[in-house]
């Protein structure tokens, strides 16, 4: 085992298609430059994890560490994994998947067995399931890819990288309200069970919006991408996964001239995403509305202020 070793992976934002992606429709997501680094250092005894990003008493990160070591053929022994995260935890920015993929990269390097993209996607998905049960797999795909892509769940998922024809002036607003993606996903499942036809029709409409948004992104048509975001937000509200905080932040972003704004991730009052043209003005409006605003720098492209 070659130590020290290092691994890094980024967070993500879902631009379009969350929730419907669980029901087989496409989603559009982007890997963030903001991410998480794991440093493996030699230490005696069973492997440990030192992290300021995970709450004390949460046994899952250590379980992911053990499984990752096993996946690359190393004993979970003789090292400590130090985690440094720039991603706010529990905000829907994919910090658990970034941890899984960064650990995987660090341990694969320590094992002298760098992994290919396909292995990263497959193992990242298995490892993220330790945190979230049966997620669609979009978060580990973003962590592994670190750029824009469309995603359709499946065994294996269909992951198609996309290159935006223009920089994306994106702003994330974090309401800070505690949220649970799992609860939102289960509540939607119960409503779908009660009225499948209505929800399937909603998911179909979301799928159509995602396809239009992906075409707009590839063509650099930010106005059309913004329209797709607004339409997606209306459909998410119809599906019952928006929340008063989200609606308030989305309205603030639109008043600040956003081309489009919507919730991102599980919803339930967590995070919103807004598209320029003026990210500084949108960020100020989101902060004035009580959110923490972050510029979402997308990996794999040269980002410029609008
Ligand atoms: O809350 P997040 O960012 O982990 O995103 C969840 C996205 C969902 O579509 C709601 C669930 C999933 O597994 O894809």
GROMACS .gro file of C-alpha atoms and ligand atoms in nm, residues 12 14 18-19 21-22 92-93 135-139 179 181 185 265-266, ligand 1:
model
   32
   12UNK     CA    1  -2.320   1.832  -0.807
   14UNK     CA    2  -2.928   1.882  -1.071
   18UNK     CA    3  -3.492   1.542  -1.012
   19UNK     CA    4  -3.762   1.310  -0.876
   21UNK     CA    5  -3.540   1.055  -1.271
   22UNK     CA    6  -3.636   0.800  -1.004
   92UNK     CA    7  -2.833   1.842  -0.166
   93UNK     CA    8  -2.498   1.919  -0.328
  135UNK     CA    9  -3.087   0.648  -0.496
  136UNK     CA   10  -3.104   0.694  -0.872
  137UNK     CA   11  -2.724   0.711  -0.888
  138UNK     CA   12  -2.706   1.062  -1.033
  139UNK     CA   13  -2.484   1.196  -0.749
  179UNK     CA   14  -3.437   1.867   0.460
  181UNK     CA   15  -3.443   1.376   0.026
  185UNK     CA   16  -3.891   1.066  -0.232
  265UNK     CA   17  -3.220   1.798  -0.551
  266UNK     CA   18  -3.477   1.651  -0.318
  307LIG     O1   19  -3.127   1.568  -0.270
  307LIG     P1   20  -3.025   1.518  -0.367
  307LIG     O2   21  -2.942   1.627  -0.420
  307LIG     O3   22  -2.949   1.401  -0.320
  307LIG     O4   23  -3.100   1.475  -0.499
  307LIG     C1   24  -3.202   1.381  -0.499
  307LIG     C2   25  -3.251   1.362  -0.637
  307LIG     C3   26  -3.377   1.278  -0.641
  307LIG     O5   27  -3.411   1.268  -0.779
  307LIG     C4   28  -3.492   1.346  -0.567
  307LIG     C5   29  -3.356   1.139  -0.583
  307LIG     C6   30  -3.262   1.051  -0.663
  307LIG     O6   31  -3.222   0.947  -0.608
  307LIG     O7   32  -3.234   1.082  -0.780
   0.00000   0.00000   0.00000
